[in-house]
mmCIF file of C-alpha atoms and ligand atoms in Angstrom:
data_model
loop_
_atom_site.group_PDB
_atom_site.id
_atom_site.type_symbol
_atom_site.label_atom_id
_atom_site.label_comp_id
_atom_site.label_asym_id
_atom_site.label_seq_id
_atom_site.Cartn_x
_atom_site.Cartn_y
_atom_site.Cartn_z
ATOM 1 C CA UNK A 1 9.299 -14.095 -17.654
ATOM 2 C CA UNK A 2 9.750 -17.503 -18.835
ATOM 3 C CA UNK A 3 8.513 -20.180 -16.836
ATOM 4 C CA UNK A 4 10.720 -23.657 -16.785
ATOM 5 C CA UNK A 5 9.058 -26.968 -15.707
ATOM 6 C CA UNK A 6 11.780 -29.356 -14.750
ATOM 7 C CA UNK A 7 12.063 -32.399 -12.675
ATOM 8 C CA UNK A 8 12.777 -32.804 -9.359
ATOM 9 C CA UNK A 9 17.255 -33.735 -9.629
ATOM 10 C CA UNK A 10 19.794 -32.717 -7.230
ATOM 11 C CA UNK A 11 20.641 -29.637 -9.567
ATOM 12 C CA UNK A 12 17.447 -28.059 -10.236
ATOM 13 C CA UNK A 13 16.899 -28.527 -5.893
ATOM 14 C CA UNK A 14 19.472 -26.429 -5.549
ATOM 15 C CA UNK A 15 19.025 -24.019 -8.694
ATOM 16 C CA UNK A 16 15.283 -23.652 -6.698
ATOM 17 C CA UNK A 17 16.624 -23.086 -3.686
ATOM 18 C CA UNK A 18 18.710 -20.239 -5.107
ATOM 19 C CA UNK A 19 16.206 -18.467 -6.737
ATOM 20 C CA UNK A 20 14.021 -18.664 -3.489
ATOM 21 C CA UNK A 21 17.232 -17.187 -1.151
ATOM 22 C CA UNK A 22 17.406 -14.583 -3.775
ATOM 23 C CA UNK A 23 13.545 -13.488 -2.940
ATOM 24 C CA UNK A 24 11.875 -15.378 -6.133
ATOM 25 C CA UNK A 25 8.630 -17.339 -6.272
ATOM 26 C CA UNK A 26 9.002 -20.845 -7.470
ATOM 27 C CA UNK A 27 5.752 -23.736 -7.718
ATOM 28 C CA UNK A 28 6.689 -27.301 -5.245
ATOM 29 C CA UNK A 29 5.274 -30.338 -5.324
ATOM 30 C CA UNK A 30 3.499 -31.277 -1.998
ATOM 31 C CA UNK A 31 1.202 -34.441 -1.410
ATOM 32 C CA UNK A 32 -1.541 -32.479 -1.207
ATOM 33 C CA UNK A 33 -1.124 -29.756 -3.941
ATOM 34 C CA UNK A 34 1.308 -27.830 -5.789
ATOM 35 C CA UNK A 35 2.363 -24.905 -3.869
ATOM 36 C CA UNK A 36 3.815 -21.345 -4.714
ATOM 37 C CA UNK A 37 6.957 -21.494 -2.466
ATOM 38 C CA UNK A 38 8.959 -18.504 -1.138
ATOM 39 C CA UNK A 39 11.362 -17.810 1.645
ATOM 40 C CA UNK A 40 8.963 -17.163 4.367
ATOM 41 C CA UNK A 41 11.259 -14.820 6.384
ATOM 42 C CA UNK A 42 11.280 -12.619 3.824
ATOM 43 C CA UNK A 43 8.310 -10.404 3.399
ATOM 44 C CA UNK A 44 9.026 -8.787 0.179
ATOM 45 C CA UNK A 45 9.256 -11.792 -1.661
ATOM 46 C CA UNK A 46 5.951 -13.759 0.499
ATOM 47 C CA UNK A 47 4.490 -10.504 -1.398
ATOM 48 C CA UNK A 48 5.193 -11.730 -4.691
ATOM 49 C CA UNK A 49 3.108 -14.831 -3.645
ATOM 50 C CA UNK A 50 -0.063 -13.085 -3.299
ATOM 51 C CA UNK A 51 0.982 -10.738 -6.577
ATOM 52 C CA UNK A 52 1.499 -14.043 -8.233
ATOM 53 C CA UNK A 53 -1.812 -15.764 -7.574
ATOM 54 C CA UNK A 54 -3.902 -12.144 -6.916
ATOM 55 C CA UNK A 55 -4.660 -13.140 -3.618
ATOM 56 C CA UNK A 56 -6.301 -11.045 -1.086
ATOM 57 C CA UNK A 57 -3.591 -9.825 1.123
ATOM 58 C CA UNK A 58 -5.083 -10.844 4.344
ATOM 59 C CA UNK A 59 -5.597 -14.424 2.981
ATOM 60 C CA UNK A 60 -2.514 -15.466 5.355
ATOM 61 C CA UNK A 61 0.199 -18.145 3.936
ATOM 62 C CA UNK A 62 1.422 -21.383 5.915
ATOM 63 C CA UNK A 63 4.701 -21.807 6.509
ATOM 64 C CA UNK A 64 6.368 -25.350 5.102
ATOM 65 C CA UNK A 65 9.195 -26.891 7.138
ATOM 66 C CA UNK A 66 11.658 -29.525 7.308
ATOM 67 C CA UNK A 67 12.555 -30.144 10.639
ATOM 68 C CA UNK A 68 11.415 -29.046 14.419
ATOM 69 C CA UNK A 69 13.681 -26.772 15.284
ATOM 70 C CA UNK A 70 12.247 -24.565 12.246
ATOM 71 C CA UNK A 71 9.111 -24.620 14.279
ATOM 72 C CA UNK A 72 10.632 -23.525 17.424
ATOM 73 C CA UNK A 73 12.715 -20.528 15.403
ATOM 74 C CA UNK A 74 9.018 -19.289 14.132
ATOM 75 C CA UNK A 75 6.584 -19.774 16.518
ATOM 76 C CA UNK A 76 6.368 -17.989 20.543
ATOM 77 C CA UNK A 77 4.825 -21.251 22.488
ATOM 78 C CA UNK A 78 3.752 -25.135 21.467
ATOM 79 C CA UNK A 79 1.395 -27.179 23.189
ATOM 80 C CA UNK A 80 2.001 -30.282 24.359
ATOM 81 C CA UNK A 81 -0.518 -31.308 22.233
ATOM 82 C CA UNK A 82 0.551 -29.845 19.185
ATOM 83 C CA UNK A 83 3.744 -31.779 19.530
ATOM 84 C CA UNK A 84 2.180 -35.443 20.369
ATOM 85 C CA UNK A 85 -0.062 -34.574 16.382
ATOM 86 C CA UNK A 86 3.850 -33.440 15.025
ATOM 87 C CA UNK A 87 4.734 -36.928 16.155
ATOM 88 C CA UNK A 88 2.112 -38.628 14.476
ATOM 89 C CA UNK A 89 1.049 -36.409 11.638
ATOM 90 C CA UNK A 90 4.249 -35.023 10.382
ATOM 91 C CA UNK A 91 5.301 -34.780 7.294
ATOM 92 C CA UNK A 92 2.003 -35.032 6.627
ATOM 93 C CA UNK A 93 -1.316 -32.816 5.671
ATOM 94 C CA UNK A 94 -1.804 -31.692 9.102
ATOM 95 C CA UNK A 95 -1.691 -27.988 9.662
ATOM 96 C CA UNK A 96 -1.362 -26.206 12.729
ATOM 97 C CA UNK A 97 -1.727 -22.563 14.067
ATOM 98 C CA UNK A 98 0.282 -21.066 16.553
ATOM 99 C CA UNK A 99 1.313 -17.236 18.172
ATOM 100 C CA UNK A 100 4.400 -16.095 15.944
ATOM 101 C CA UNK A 101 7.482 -14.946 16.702
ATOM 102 C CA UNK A 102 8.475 -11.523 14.839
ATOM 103 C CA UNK A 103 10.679 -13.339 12.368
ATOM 104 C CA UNK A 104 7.780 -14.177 10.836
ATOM 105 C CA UNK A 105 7.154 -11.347 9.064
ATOM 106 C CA UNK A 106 3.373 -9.669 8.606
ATOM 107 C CA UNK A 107 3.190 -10.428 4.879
ATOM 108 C CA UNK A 108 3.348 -14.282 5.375
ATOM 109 C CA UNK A 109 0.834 -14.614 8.359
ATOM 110 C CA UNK A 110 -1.740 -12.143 6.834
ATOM 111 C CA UNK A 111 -1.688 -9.215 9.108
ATOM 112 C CA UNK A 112 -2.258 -11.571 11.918
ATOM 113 C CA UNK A 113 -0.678 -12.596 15.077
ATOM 114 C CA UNK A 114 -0.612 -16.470 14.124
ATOM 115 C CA UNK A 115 1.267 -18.343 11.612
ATOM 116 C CA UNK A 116 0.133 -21.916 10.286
ATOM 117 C CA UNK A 117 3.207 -24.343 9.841
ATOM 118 C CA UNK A 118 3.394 -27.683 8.640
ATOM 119 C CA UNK A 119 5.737 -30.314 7.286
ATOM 120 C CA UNK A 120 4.943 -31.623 3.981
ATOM 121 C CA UNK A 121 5.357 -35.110 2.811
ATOM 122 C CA UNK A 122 6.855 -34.791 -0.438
ATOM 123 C CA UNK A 123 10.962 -36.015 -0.454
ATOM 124 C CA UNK A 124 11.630 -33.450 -3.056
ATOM 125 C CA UNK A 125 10.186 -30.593 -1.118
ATOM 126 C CA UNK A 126 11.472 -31.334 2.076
ATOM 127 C CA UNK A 127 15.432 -31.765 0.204
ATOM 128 C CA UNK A 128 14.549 -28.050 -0.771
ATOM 129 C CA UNK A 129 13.476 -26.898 2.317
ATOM 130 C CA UNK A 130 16.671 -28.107 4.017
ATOM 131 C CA UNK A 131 18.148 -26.579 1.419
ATOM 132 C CA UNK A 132 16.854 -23.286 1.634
ATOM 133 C CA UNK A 133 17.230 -23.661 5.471
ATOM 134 C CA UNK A 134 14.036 -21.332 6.364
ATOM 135 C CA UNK A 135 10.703 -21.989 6.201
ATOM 136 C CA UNK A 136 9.004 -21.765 2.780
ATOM 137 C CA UNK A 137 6.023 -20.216 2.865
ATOM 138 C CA UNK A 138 3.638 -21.789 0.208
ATOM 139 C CA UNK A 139 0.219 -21.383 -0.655
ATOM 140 C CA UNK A 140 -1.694 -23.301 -3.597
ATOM 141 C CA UNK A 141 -0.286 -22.335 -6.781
ATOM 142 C CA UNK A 142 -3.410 -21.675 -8.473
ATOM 143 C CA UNK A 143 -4.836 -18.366 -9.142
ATOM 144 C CA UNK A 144 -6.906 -17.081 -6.647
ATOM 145 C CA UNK A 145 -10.450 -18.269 -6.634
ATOM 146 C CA UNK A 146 -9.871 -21.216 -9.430
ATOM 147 C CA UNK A 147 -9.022 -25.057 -8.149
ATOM 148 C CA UNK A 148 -6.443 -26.138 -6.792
ATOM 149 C CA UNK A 149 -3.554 -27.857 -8.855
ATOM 150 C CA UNK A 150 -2.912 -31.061 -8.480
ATOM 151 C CA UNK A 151 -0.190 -31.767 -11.265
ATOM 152 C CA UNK A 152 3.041 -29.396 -12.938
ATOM 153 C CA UNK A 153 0.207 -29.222 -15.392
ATOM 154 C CA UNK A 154 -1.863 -27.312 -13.664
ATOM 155 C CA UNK A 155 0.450 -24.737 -12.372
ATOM 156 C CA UNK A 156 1.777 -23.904 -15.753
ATOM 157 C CA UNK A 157 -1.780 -23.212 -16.849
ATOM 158 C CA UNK A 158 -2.129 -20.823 -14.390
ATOM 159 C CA UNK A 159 1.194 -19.407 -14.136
ATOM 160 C CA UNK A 160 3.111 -19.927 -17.279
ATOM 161 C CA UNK A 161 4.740 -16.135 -17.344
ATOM 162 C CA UNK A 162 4.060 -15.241 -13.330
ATOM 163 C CA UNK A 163 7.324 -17.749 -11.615
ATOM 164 C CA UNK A 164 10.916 -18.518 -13.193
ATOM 165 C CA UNK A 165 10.569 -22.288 -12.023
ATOM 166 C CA UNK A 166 7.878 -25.003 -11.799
ATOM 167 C CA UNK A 167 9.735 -28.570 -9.674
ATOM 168 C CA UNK A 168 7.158 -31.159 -11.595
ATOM 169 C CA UNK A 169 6.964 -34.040 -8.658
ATOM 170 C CA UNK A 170 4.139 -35.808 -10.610
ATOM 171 C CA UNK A 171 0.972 -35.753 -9.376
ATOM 172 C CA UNK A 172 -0.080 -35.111 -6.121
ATOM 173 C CA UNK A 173 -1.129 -37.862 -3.761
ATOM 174 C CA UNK A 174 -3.945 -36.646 -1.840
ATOM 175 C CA UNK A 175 -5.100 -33.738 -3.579
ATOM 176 C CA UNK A 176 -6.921 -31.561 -1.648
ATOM 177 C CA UNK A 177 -5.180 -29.140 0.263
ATOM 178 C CA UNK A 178 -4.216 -30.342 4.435
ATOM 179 C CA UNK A 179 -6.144 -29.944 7.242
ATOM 180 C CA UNK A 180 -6.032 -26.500 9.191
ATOM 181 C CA UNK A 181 -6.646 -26.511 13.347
ATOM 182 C CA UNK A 182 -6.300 -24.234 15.999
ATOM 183 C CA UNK A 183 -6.388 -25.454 19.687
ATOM 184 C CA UNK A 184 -8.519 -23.925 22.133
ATOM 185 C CA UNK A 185 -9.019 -24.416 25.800
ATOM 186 C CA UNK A 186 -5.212 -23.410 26.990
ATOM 187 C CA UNK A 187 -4.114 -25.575 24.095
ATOM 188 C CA UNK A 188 -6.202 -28.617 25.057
ATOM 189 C CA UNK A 189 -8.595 -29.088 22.274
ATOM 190 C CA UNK A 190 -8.673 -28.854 18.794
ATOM 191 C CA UNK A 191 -10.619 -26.604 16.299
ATOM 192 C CA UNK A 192 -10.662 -27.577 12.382
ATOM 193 C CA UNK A 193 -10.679 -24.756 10.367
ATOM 194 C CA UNK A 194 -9.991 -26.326 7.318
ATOM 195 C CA UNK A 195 -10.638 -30.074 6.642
ATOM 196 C CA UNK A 196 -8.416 -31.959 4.666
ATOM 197 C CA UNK A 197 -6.918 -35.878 4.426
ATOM 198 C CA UNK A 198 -6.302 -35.907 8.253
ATOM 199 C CA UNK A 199 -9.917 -36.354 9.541
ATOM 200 C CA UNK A 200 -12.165 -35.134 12.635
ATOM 201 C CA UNK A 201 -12.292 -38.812 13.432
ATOM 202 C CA UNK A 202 -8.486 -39.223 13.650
ATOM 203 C CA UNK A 203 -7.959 -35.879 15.736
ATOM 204 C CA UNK A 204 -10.352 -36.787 18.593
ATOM 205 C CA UNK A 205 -8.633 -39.904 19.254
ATOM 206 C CA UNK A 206 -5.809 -37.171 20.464
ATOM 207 C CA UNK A 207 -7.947 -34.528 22.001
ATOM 208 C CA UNK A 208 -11.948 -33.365 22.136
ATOM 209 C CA UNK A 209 -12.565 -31.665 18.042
ATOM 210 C CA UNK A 210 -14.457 -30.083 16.748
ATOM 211 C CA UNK A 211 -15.446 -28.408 12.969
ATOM 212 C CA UNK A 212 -15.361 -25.330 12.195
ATOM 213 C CA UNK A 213 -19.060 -23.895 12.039
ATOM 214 C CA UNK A 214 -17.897 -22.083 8.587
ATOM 215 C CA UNK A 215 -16.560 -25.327 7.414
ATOM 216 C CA UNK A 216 -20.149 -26.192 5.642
ATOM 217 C CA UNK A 217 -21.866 -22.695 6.133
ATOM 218 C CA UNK A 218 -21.092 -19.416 3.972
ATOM 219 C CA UNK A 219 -19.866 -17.035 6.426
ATOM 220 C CA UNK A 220 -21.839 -13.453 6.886
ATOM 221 C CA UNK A 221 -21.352 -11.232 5.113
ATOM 222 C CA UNK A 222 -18.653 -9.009 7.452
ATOM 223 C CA UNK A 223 -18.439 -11.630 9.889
ATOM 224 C CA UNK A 224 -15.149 -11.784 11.446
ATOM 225 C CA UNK A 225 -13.757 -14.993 10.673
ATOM 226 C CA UNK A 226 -10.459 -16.776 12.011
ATOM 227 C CA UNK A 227 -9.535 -18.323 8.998
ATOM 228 C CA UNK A 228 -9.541 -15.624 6.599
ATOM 229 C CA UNK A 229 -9.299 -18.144 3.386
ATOM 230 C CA UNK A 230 -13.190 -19.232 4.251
ATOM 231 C CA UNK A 231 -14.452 -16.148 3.062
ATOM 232 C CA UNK A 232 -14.209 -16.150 -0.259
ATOM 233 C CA UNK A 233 -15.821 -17.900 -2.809
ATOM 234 C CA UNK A 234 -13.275 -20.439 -4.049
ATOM 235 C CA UNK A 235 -11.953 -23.859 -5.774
ATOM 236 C CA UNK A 236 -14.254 -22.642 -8.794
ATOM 237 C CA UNK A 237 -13.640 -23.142 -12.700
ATOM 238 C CA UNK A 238 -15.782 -20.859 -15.013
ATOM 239 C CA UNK A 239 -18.684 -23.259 -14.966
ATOM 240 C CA UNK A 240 -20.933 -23.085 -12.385
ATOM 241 C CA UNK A 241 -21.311 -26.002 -10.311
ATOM 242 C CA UNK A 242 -24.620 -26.959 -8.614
ATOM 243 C CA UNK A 243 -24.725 -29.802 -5.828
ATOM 244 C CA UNK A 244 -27.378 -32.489 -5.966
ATOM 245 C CA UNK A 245 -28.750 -33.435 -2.717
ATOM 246 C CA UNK A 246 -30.390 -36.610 -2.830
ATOM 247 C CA UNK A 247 -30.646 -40.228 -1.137
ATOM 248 C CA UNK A 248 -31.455 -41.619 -4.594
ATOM 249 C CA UNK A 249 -29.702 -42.311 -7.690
ATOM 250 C CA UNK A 250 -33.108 -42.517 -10.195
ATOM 251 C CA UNK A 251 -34.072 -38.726 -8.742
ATOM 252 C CA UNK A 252 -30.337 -37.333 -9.302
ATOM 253 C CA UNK A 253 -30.661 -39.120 -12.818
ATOM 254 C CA UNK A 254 -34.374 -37.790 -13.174
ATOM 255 C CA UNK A 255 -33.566 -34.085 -12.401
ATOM 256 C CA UNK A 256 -30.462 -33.481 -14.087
ATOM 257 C CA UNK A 257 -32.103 -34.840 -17.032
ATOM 258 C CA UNK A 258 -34.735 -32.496 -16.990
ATOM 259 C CA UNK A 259 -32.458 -29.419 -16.457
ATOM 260 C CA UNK A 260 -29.720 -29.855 -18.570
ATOM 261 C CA UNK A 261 -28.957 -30.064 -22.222
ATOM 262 C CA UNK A 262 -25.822 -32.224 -23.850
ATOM 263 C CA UNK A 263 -24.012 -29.211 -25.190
ATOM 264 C CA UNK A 264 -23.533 -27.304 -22.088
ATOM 265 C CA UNK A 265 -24.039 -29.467 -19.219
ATOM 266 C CA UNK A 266 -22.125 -31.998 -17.548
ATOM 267 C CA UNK A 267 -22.249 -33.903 -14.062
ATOM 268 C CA UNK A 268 -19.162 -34.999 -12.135
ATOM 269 C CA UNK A 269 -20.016 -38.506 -10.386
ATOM 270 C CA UNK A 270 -18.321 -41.272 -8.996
ATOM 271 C CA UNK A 271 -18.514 -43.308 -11.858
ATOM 272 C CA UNK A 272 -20.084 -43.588 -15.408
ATOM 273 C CA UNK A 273 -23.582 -43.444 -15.223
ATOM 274 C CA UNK A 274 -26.445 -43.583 -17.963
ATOM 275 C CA UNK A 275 -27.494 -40.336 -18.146
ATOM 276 C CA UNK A 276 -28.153 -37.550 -21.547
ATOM 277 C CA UNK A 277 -25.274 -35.409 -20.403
ATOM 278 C CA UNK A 278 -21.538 -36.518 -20.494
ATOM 279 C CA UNK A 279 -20.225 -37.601 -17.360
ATOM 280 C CA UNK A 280 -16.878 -36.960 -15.849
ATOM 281 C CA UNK A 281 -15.728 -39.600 -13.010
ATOM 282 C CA UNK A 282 -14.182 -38.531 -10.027
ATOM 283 C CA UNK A 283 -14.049 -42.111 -7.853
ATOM 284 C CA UNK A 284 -16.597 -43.512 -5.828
ATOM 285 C CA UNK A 285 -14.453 -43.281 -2.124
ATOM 286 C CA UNK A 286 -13.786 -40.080 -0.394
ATOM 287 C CA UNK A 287 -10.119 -40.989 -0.840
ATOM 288 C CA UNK A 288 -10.687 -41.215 -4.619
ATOM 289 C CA UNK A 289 -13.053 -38.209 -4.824
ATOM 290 C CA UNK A 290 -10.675 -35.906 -2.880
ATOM 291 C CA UNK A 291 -7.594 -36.613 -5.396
ATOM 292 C CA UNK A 292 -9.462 -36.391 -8.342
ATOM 293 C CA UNK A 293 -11.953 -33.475 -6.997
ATOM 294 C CA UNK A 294 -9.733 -30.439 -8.621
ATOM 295 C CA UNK A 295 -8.324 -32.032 -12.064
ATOM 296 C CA UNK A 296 -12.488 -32.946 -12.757
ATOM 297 C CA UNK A 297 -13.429 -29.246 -12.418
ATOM 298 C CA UNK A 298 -10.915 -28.242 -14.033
ATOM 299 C CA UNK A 299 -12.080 -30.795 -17.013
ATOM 300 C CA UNK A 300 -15.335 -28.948 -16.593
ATOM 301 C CA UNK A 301 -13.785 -25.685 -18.352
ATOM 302 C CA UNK A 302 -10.956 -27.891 -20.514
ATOM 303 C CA UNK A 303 -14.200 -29.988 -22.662
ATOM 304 C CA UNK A 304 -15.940 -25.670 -21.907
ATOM 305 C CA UNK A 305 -19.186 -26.750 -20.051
ATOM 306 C CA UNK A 306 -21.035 -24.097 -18.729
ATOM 307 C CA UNK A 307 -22.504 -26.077 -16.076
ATOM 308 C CA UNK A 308 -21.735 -29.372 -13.656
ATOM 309 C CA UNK A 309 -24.504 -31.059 -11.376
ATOM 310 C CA UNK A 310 -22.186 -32.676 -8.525
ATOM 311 C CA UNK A 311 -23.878 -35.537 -6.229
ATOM 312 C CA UNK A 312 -23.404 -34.266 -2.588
ATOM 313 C CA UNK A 313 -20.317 -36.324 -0.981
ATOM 314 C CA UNK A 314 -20.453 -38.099 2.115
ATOM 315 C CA UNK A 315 -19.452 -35.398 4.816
ATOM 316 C CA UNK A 316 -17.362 -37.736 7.439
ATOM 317 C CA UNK A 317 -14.140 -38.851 7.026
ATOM 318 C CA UNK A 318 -12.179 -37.534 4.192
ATOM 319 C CA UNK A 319 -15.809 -36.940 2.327
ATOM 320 C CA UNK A 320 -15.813 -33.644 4.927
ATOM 321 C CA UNK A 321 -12.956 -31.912 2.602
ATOM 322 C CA UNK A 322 -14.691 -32.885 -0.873
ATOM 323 C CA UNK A 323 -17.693 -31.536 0.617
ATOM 324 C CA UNK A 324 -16.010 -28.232 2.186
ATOM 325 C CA UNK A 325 -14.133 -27.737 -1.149
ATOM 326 C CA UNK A 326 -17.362 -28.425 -3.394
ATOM 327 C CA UNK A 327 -20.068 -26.002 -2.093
ATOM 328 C CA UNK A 328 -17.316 -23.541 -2.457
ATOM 329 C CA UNK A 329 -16.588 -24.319 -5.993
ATOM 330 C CA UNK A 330 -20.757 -24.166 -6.212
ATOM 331 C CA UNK A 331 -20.723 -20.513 -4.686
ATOM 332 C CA UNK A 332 -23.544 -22.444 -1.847
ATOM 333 C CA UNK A 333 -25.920 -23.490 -4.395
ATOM 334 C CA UNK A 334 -27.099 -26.858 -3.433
ATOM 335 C CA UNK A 335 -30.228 -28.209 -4.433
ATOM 336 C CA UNK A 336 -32.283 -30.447 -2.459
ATOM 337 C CA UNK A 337 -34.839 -33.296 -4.177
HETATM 338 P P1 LIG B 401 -3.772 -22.081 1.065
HETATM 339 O O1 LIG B 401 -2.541 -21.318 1.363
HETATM 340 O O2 LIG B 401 -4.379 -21.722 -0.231
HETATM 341 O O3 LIG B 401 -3.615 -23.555 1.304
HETATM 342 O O4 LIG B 401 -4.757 -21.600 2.209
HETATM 343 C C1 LIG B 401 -4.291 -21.575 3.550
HETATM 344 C C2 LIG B 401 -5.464 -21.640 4.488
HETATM 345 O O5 LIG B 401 -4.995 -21.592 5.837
HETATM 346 C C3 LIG B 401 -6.401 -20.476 4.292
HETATM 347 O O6 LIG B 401 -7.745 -20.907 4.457
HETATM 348 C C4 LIG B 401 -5.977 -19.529 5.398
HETATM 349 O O7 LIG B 401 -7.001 -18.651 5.732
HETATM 350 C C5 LIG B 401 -5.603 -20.512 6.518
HETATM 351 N N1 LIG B 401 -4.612 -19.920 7.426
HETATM 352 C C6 LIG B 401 -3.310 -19.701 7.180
HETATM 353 N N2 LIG B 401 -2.723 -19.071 8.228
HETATM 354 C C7 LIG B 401 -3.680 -18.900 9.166
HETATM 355 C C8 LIG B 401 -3.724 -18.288 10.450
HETATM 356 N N3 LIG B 401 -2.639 -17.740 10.993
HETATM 357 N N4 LIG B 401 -4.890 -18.296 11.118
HETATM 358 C C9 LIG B 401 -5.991 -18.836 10.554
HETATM 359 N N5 LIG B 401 -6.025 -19.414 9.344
HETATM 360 C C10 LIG B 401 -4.893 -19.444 8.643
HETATM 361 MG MG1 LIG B 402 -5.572 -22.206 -1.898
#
């Protein structure tokens, strides 16, 4: 198959749109990441999604809409809650879970009885939504297990030959993928499952939150878990990645400089540093960090280190996704001077 990368006009909105009515897979920008977009009513082609990316089919997909009344077709019952975060949240990287309605089909929610929706905040994407007139649903449109992708770049790396069309929206704004709750207590409270650009701190001014416990922990092995994406090791390039855990600069300097040699090794850090091993910056905010998080381990295999020493992130505020996304993309190993 050949795989076109064109620009978001008028025309190719509604040459995507027809390919996804006609059950094809086609990669949106989002202002998060890139997604793999198909019509998420239609369970045959939400399977092509997971052929696409070899994804584990009980990794469920969210479902990407343009307006409310998409969420009420989809979903049985929505808090009041739920709707006072749509208010303030949406289109944005907030997503939520809620009981489905059988339109949505068992191939897009996983197997489950749930369904994650949310409305991205990307003009282009939302024009093709509309378009489309269903939900799209739309994982990240990398292949399984590698980082996300954060430009048309990106995608066509990993699927040049897999989809007919890549929309290139330039790069993404936030770039790490949005935050996933449930609500508990008859709808009442809020459970992240996923942390992203919208932040425990700006949830519980709505309602008590809390994280996830599998947010920083490695699940058990067979443990039941409600968000089935946590389970597997993730966000990873080729090289291995090993988190630093240290108060001090001079020690993080000091070790990686004893364990590392120039050929092989790099470090991703906020910003250059003197240090024997080449350094690739990724921004010293959280804010900074989290867009530039996946494109730097992806420059890990690109420049083909076999190894990246990664100072631990701050884990509060947007720091809490860079963190959740890096000891993933380090398989847990963290090391602790
Ligand atoms: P991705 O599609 O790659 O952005 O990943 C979507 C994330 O949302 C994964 O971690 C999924 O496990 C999670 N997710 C999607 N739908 C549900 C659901 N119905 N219940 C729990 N988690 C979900
Ligand atoms: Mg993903």
């Amino acid at each position: 198959m050949v795989t076109k990368v064109e620009k978001p006009t008028d025309d190719i909105i509604e040459y995507g749109a027809g390919l996804i009515l006609s059950g094809e897979v086609v990669a949106i920008p989002t202002e998060t990441v890139y997604g793999l977009a198909a019509n998420g009513y239609d369970g045959n082609a939400c399977a092509k999604i997971f052929k696409a990316k070899g994804r584990p089919m009980d990794n469920p997909l969210i479902i990407h809409i343009s307006n409310m009344n998409m969420l009420y077709n989809s979903v049985e019952n929505v808090p009041p809650l739920a709707l006072r975060l749509a208010e303030k949240f949406w289109p944005g990287p907030l997503t939520m879970i809620f009981k489905k309605k059988d339109i949505v089909p068992t191939q897009t929610s996983g197997g489950l009885d749930t369904v994650a929706v949310r409305m991205p905040d990307n003009p282009y994407t939302l024009k093709l939504i509309s378009a489309c007139n269903v939900p799209l649903a739309a994982p990240s449109a990398n292949r399984s297990g590698s980082p996300s992708p954060t430009t048309a770049q990106h995608v066509y790396d990993d699927m040049n030959g897999r989809i007919p069309l890549i929309i290139d929206g330039g790069e993404c704004k936030t770039g790490v993928e949005s935050t996933v709750i449930c609500f508990t207590d008859n709808g009442e409270k809020i459970k992240i499952l996923r942390p992203g650009a919208i932040t425990l701190e700006m949830l519980s001014e709505f309602a008590p939150t809390r994280l996830d416990k599998n947010v920083f922990n490695k699940p058990a092995e067979n443990e039941k878990v409600i968000s089935p994406g946590v389970k597997y090791k993730h966000y990873s390039p080729r090289a291995e990645i090993i988190i630093i855990k240290t108060d001090s600069d001079d020690s993080f300097s000091e070790y990686v400089n004893n364990n590392s040699d120039s050929d092989t090794c790099a470090v991703i850090f906020g910003c250059e540093k003197d240090i024997n091993i080449p350094v690739i910056v990724y921004g010293e905010c959280d804010d900074a960090q989290a867009h530039n998080l996946f494109g730097a381990l992806r420059e890990t295999d690109d420049r083909g280190y076999k190894r990246a020493y990664v100072r631990c992130p701050h884990t509060t505020g947007v720091g809490t996704a860079v963190y959740n996304r890096l000891i993933r993309a380090a398989a847990f190993r963290v090391i602790e001077l």
